[in-house]
Amino acid sequence: MADLKKTIIRSGLETLYFSGLHHLMRPLVGGVGVILTLHHVRPARRDAFQPNRLLEVTPVFFERLLRRLKRSGLDVVSPDEMHRRFITGEFKRRFVCLTFDDGYKDIKQWAWPLLRKYEMPFAVYIATSFPDRLGELWWIALEAVIAQNSRIGLLIDGKEQFFDSRTVKEKRELYDAIYGYLRSMKTEDQLRSVVRDLCACYKVDVVSFCRELCMDWQEIGEMAADPLVTIGAHTVNHKMLKKVPDDGAARAEMEMSRSVIEAALGKRPEHLAYPVGDPTSAGPREFRIAAELGFKTAVTTRPGVLFKAHRDHLTALPRISVNGEFQQQRYLKVLMSGAGTAFWNGFRRVNAA
Ligand SMILES: [Zn+2]
């Protein structure tokens, strides 16, 4: 058992967002710009068990970040403007592009007012099943199952195994282990069926989370009317596209989300974010399809800053995650003060394989 646990932890625990905020210093020392990834902006919760905390930052932290950006002299640009700079080769000033994945209500409530205050453009990538209220935020459903139960049974290789999840420590370890096990699965359909079974067994309503957390179409429409806001596509079902075996199905996920958004908002999205976005979720096939579909840019979560050479890889752009586990002031200090000595040796400029 211990071995199995270790294996699943090892194989899956490479987190989606392993870069801390200190990586923000990179735009100051190399490259032409950087795209930042955020998910939630909301006040901190007190719960001790918050395995998805890396996906959120507080409004206070977020405002501090915006203030620093303002003072830094970097241009904060929309995805369209970023695209224009790549196409025209205009790189005199370094830029930052702010992006939010999934379309959470807290972005509208907490981040949007601050972005308006600082007059900064930004992108929100919508997985259309979320406002359609059919989406499965499986990573949050898994959190709920473990939070609400002190013992979890899970079918592994056809055998039911039981795990204690009484203490916060046990819950954390179990979350990491099951998360890793799920991420190591060959297809996302397998992953979803395990989570659905868990939810059915432990009476967690898997689609309740998109109702609770994600903007509906009216809310998205309100944001889309703001010239600062770019609404981008994030597929229909938020699947790790590389794990979708059928090329046509992967293509349809990207294409349909764009059509659904266009139908709902009257404006065709020209930018895309791959769900999850790490190398196990988006690779050369996805980069090619996004280019064929005519998206101006498509973003991954592969960590990195932007170089001129990304002009030839506009559907495989790296981003830097603003990670909620690293939101202390000292990281921001490192960010601004350590820039001169922080040159990252051996950095591969383009990573699109
Ligand atoms: Zn997402």
Coordinates of C-alpha atoms and ligand atoms in Angstrom, one line a residue:
M1 CA 0.0 0.0 0.0
A2 CA 2.7 2.4 1.0
D3 CA 4.4 1.7 -2.3
L4 CA 1.3 2.3 -4.3
K5 CA 0.7 5.6 -2.5
K6 CA 4.3 6.7 -3.1
T7 CA 4.0 5.8 -6.8
I8 CA 0.9 7.7 -7.3
I9 CA 2.3 10.7 -5.4
R10 CA 5.5 10.6 -7.5
S11 CA 3.8 10.2 -10.8
G12 CA 1.1 12.8 -10.4
L13 CA 2.4 15.3 -7.9
E14 CA 4.1 17.4 -10.4
T15 CA 1.7 20.2 -9.8
L16 CA 0.0 22.2 -12.5
Y17 CA 1.5 25.4 -11.3
F18 CA 4.8 24.8 -9.8
S19 CA 6.3 28.2 -10.3
G20 CA 6.2 30.7 -7.5
L21 CA 5.7 34.4 -7.7
H22 CA 9.4 34.9 -7.5
H23 CA 9.5 33.8 -11.1
L24 CA 8.0 37.1 -11.9
M25 CA 11.4 38.6 -11.7
R26 CA 12.2 36.9 -15.0
P27 CA 10.5 39.5 -17.1
L28 CA 12.8 42.0 -15.6
V29 CA 15.9 40.1 -16.7
G30 CA 15.0 38.4 -19.9
G31 CA 12.5 38.1 -22.7
V32 CA 10.1 40.6 -24.3
G33 CA 7.2 40.0 -21.9
V34 CA 5.4 37.6 -19.7
I35 CA 1.9 36.2 -19.5
L36 CA 0.6 35.6 -15.9
T37 CA -1.9 32.9 -15.0
L38 CA -4.5 33.4 -12.2
H39 CA -7.6 31.4 -11.2
H40 CA -9.3 32.7 -8.1
V41 CA -9.0 36.1 -6.4
R42 CA -10.9 36.0 -3.2
P43 CA -10.4 36.5 0.6
A44 CA -8.6 33.7 2.3
R45 CA -10.7 30.9 3.9
R46 CA -9.8 29.6 7.3
D47 CA -10.2 25.9 6.5
A48 CA -7.0 24.0 7.2
F49 CA -7.6 21.6 4.4
Q50 CA -7.3 23.6 1.1
P51 CA -5.5 21.4 -1.4
N52 CA -6.4 23.8 -4.2
R53 CA -5.1 26.9 -2.5
L54 CA -2.4 27.3 -5.0
L55 CA -5.1 28.4 -7.4
E56 CA -6.1 31.5 -5.4
V57 CA -4.7 34.7 -4.2
T58 CA -6.3 37.3 -1.9
P59 CA -7.6 40.7 -3.2
V60 CA -5.0 42.4 -1.0
F61 CA -2.2 40.5 -2.5
F62 CA -3.6 41.0 -6.0
E63 CA -3.8 44.7 -5.6
R64 CA -0.3 44.8 -4.3
L65 CA 0.7 42.9 -7.5
L66 CA -1.1 45.4 -9.7
R67 CA 0.5 48.3 -7.9
R68 CA 3.9 46.8 -8.4
L69 CA 3.2 46.2 -12.0
K70 CA 2.1 49.8 -12.4
R71 CA 5.3 51.1 -10.8
S72 CA 7.5 48.6 -12.7
G73 CA 7.1 50.5 -16.0
L74 CA 6.1 47.3 -17.8
D75 CA 3.2 47.7 -20.2
V76 CA 0.1 45.7 -19.2
V77 CA -1.4 44.6 -22.5
S78 CA -4.4 42.7 -23.8
P79 CA -3.9 39.4 -25.8
D80 CA -4.7 41.3 -29.0
E81 CA -2.0 43.9 -28.3
M82 CA 0.5 41.1 -27.3
H83 CA -0.3 39.4 -30.7
R84 CA 0.2 42.7 -32.5
R85 CA 3.6 43.2 -31.0
F86 CA 4.7 39.8 -32.0
I87 CA 3.4 40.2 -35.6
T88 CA 4.9 43.7 -36.0
G89 CA 8.1 43.0 -34.1
E90 CA 7.6 45.9 -31.8
F91 CA 9.4 44.9 -28.6
K92 CA 10.8 48.2 -27.4
R93 CA 8.9 48.0 -24.1
R94 CA 8.5 44.8 -22.0
F95 CA 4.9 43.8 -21.4
V96 CA 2.8 41.7 -19.1
C97 CA -0.5 40.1 -20.1
L98 CA -2.8 39.1 -17.3
T99 CA -5.0 36.0 -17.8
F100 CA -7.6 34.3 -15.7
D101 CA -8.6 30.7 -16.4
D102 CA -12.1 29.1 -15.9
G103 CA -14.2 32.2 -15.3
Y104 CA -14.9 32.2 -11.6
K105 CA -17.4 34.6 -10.0
D106 CA -14.7 35.9 -7.6
I107 CA -12.8 37.4 -10.6
K108 CA -15.8 39.5 -11.4
Q109 CA -16.4 40.4 -7.7
W110 CA -12.8 41.0 -6.6
A111 CA -10.3 41.2 -9.5
W112 CA -12.3 43.2 -12.0
P113 CA -12.9 46.3 -9.8
L114 CA -9.1 46.4 -9.1
L115 CA -8.2 46.0 -12.7
R116 CA -10.6 48.8 -13.6
K117 CA -9.0 51.0 -10.9
Y118 CA -5.6 50.5 -12.4
E119 CA -6.9 50.5 -15.9
M120 CA -5.3 47.2 -16.8
P121 CA -6.6 45.0 -19.6
F122 CA -6.9 41.2 -19.0
A123 CA -8.2 38.0 -20.5
V124 CA -10.7 35.5 -19.0
Y125 CA -10.8 32.0 -20.6
I126 CA -14.2 30.3 -20.4
A127 CA -14.8 26.6 -20.5
T128 CA -18.4 26.8 -21.9
S129 CA -19.7 23.9 -19.9
F130 CA -19.2 26.0 -16.8
P131 CA -21.7 28.8 -17.5
D132 CA -23.9 26.1 -19.2
R133 CA -23.9 24.5 -15.7
L134 CA -22.8 21.1 -17.0
G135 CA -19.1 21.3 -16.1
E136 CA -17.3 19.1 -13.7
L137 CA -14.8 20.9 -11.5
W138 CA -13.4 17.5 -10.6
W139 CA -10.5 18.8 -8.5
I140 CA -12.9 20.7 -6.3
A141 CA -15.3 17.8 -6.1
L142 CA -12.4 15.6 -4.9
E143 CA -11.6 18.2 -2.3
A144 CA -15.2 18.1 -1.1
V145 CA -15.3 14.3 -0.9
I146 CA -12.2 14.2 1.2
A147 CA -13.1 17.2 3.3
Q148 CA -16.5 15.7 4.3
N149 CA -15.4 12.1 5.0
S150 CA -13.0 10.4 7.4
R151 CA -12.5 7.3 5.4
I152 CA -12.6 6.9 1.6
G153 CA -13.0 3.8 -0.4
L154 CA -11.5 3.8 -3.9
L155 CA -11.5 1.1 -6.6
I156 CA -7.9 0.6 -7.7
D157 CA -7.2 -2.0 -10.3
G158 CA -10.6 -3.6 -9.7
K159 CA -10.0 -3.9 -5.9
E160 CA -11.6 -1.6 -3.4
Q161 CA -9.0 0.0 -1.1
F162 CA -9.8 2.1 1.9
F163 CA -7.9 5.2 3.1
D164 CA -8.2 7.2 6.3
S165 CA -8.9 10.9 6.0
R166 CA -9.5 11.9 9.5
T167 CA -6.8 14.5 10.2
V168 CA -5.9 17.4 8.0
K169 CA -2.6 15.7 7.4
E170 CA -4.3 12.5 6.2
K171 CA -6.7 14.5 4.1
R172 CA -3.8 16.4 2.4
E173 CA -1.9 13.2 1.7
L174 CA -4.9 11.4 0.4
Y175 CA -5.8 14.3 -1.8
D176 CA -2.3 14.4 -3.3
A177 CA -2.3 10.7 -3.8
I178 CA -5.7 10.4 -5.5
Y179 CA -5.0 13.6 -7.5
G180 CA -1.8 12.1 -8.7
Y181 CA -3.5 8.8 -9.5
L182 CA -6.2 10.6 -11.5
R183 CA -3.7 12.7 -13.4
S184 CA -1.7 9.6 -14.3
M185 CA -4.7 8.0 -16.1
K186 CA -4.5 7.6 -19.8
T187 CA -7.7 9.4 -20.7
E188 CA -9.7 12.0 -19.0
D189 CA -12.9 9.9 -19.4
Q190 CA -11.4 7.4 -16.9
L191 CA -10.5 10.2 -14.5
R192 CA -14.0 11.6 -14.7
S193 CA -15.7 8.3 -14.1
V194 CA -13.6 7.7 -11.0
V195 CA -14.6 11.1 -9.7
R196 CA -18.2 10.6 -10.6
D197 CA -18.3 7.3 -8.7
L198 CA -16.6 8.9 -5.7
C199 CA -19.2 11.8 -5.8
A200 CA -22.1 9.4 -6.1
C201 CA -20.8 7.2 -3.2
Y202 CA -20.2 10.2 -0.9
K203 CA -23.2 12.3 -1.9
V204 CA -21.3 15.2 -3.4
D205 CA -23.0 16.8 -6.3
V206 CA -20.3 17.1 -8.9
V207 CA -22.0 19.8 -11.0
S208 CA -22.9 21.9 -8.0
F209 CA -19.5 23.5 -8.0
C210 CA -19.8 25.3 -11.4
R211 CA -23.2 26.8 -10.2
E212 CA -21.6 27.9 -7.0
L213 CA -18.2 29.2 -8.3
C214 CA -18.4 30.0 -12.0
M215 CA -19.9 33.0 -13.7
D216 CA -23.1 32.4 -15.7
W217 CA -23.6 33.8 -19.2
Q218 CA -25.1 37.0 -18.0
E219 CA -22.2 37.7 -15.7
I220 CA -19.7 36.9 -18.4
G221 CA -21.6 39.2 -20.8
E222 CA -21.3 42.1 -18.3
M223 CA -17.6 41.6 -18.2
A224 CA -17.3 41.2 -21.9
A225 CA -18.8 44.6 -22.4
D226 CA -15.8 46.2 -20.7
P227 CA -13.1 47.2 -23.3
L228 CA -10.5 46.1 -20.8
V229 CA -11.8 42.5 -20.9
T230 CA -11.0 39.8 -23.5
I231 CA -13.1 36.7 -23.4
G232 CA -11.1 33.7 -24.6
A233 CA -12.0 30.1 -25.2
H234 CA -11.0 27.3 -22.8
T235 CA -12.7 24.3 -24.5
V236 CA -16.2 23.0 -23.8
N237 CA -15.6 20.3 -21.2
H238 CA -12.3 21.4 -19.7
K239 CA -10.6 18.2 -20.7
M240 CA -6.8 17.7 -20.9
L241 CA -6.8 17.7 -24.7
K242 CA -3.7 15.6 -25.2
K243 CA -5.5 12.8 -23.4
V244 CA -8.4 13.0 -25.9
P245 CA -7.4 10.1 -28.3
D246 CA -9.5 11.3 -31.3
D247 CA -8.1 14.3 -33.3
G248 CA -11.6 15.3 -34.3
A249 CA -12.9 15.3 -30.8
A250 CA -9.9 17.4 -29.6
R251 CA -10.5 19.8 -32.4
A252 CA -14.3 20.0 -31.6
E253 CA -13.5 20.9 -28.0
M254 CA -11.6 24.0 -29.1
E255 CA -13.8 24.9 -32.0
M256 CA -17.2 24.4 -30.3
S257 CA -16.2 26.5 -27.2
R258 CA -15.4 29.3 -29.6
S259 CA -18.8 29.0 -31.4
V260 CA -20.7 28.8 -28.1
I261 CA -19.0 31.9 -26.8
E262 CA -19.7 33.7 -30.0
A263 CA -23.3 32.7 -29.9
A264 CA -23.7 33.9 -26.3
L265 CA -21.7 37.1 -26.5
G266 CA -21.8 38.1 -30.1
K267 CA -18.1 38.2 -30.4
R268 CA -15.8 35.5 -31.7
P269 CA -13.0 34.6 -29.3
E270 CA -9.6 34.8 -30.9
H271 CA -7.5 33.5 -28.0
L272 CA -7.4 30.1 -26.3
A273 CA -6.1 28.6 -23.2
Y274 CA -5.5 24.8 -23.0
P275 CA -7.2 23.3 -19.9
V276 CA -4.6 22.3 -17.3
G277 CA -2.0 23.3 -20.0
D278 CA 1.0 21.3 -18.9
P279 CA 2.9 19.0 -21.3
T280 CA 0.6 16.1 -20.4
S281 CA -2.4 18.2 -21.4
A282 CA -1.4 20.1 -24.5
G283 CA 1.3 19.2 -27.0
P284 CA 2.2 19.6 -30.7
R285 CA -1.1 18.2 -31.9
E286 CA -3.1 20.8 -29.9
F287 CA -0.7 23.6 -30.9
R288 CA -1.3 22.7 -34.6
I289 CA -5.0 22.4 -34.3
A290 CA -5.3 25.8 -32.5
A291 CA -3.2 27.4 -35.3
E292 CA -5.4 25.7 -38.0
L293 CA -8.5 27.0 -36.3
G294 CA -7.1 30.5 -36.6
F295 CA -6.6 31.4 -32.9
K296 CA -4.3 34.4 -32.7
T297 CA -2.7 33.0 -29.6
A298 CA -3.1 30.0 -27.4
V299 CA -1.5 29.7 -23.9
T300 CA -0.2 26.7 -22.0
T301 CA 0.9 26.5 -18.3
R302 CA 4.4 25.6 -19.3
P303 CA 6.4 28.0 -17.2
G304 CA 8.4 30.6 -19.0
V305 CA 8.7 34.2 -20.3
L306 CA 8.2 35.3 -23.9
F307 CA 10.9 35.8 -26.4
K308 CA 10.9 37.1 -29.9
A309 CA 11.1 33.5 -31.2
H310 CA 7.6 32.9 -29.8
R311 CA 6.4 34.7 -32.9
D312 CA 6.6 31.3 -34.6
H313 CA 4.8 29.5 -31.7
L314 CA 1.9 31.8 -30.9
T315 CA -0.3 28.8 -30.1
A316 CA 2.2 27.4 -27.6
L317 CA 2.9 30.3 -25.4
P318 CA 4.3 29.7 -21.9
R319 CA 2.9 31.5 -18.8
I320 CA 4.0 32.2 -15.3
S321 CA 1.5 31.1 -12.6
V322 CA 0.8 33.5 -9.7
N323 CA 0.7 30.7 -7.2
G324 CA -1.4 31.1 -4.0
E325 CA 1.1 29.2 -1.9
F326 CA 3.7 31.9 -2.5
Q327 CA 1.8 35.1 -1.8
Q328 CA 3.8 36.5 1.1
Q329 CA 5.3 39.9 0.9
R330 CA 8.8 38.5 1.0
Y331 CA 8.4 36.9 -2.4
L332 CA 7.3 40.2 -3.8
K333 CA 10.5 41.7 -2.3
V334 CA 12.6 39.1 -3.9
L335 CA 10.7 39.7 -7.1
M336 CA 11.6 43.4 -7.3
S337 CA 15.0 43.5 -5.6
G338 CA 16.7 40.3 -6.8
A339 CA 16.2 41.1 -10.4
G340 CA 19.8 42.0 -11.2
T341 CA 21.2 38.7 -10.0
A342 CA 18.4 36.5 -11.1
F343 CA 19.3 35.6 -14.6
W344 CA 18.1 32.1 -15.2
N345 CA 20.9 30.2 -16.9
G346 CA 20.2 27.5 -19.4
F347 CA 16.6 28.7 -20.0
R348 CA 15.2 27.2 -23.1
R349 CA 13.6 30.0 -24.9
V350 CA 10.9 28.1 -26.8
N351 CA 9.5 24.9 -25.4
A352 CA 6.9 23.8 -27.9
A353 CA 7.7 20.1 -28.4
Ligands
ZN1 ZN -8.9 25.8 -16.5

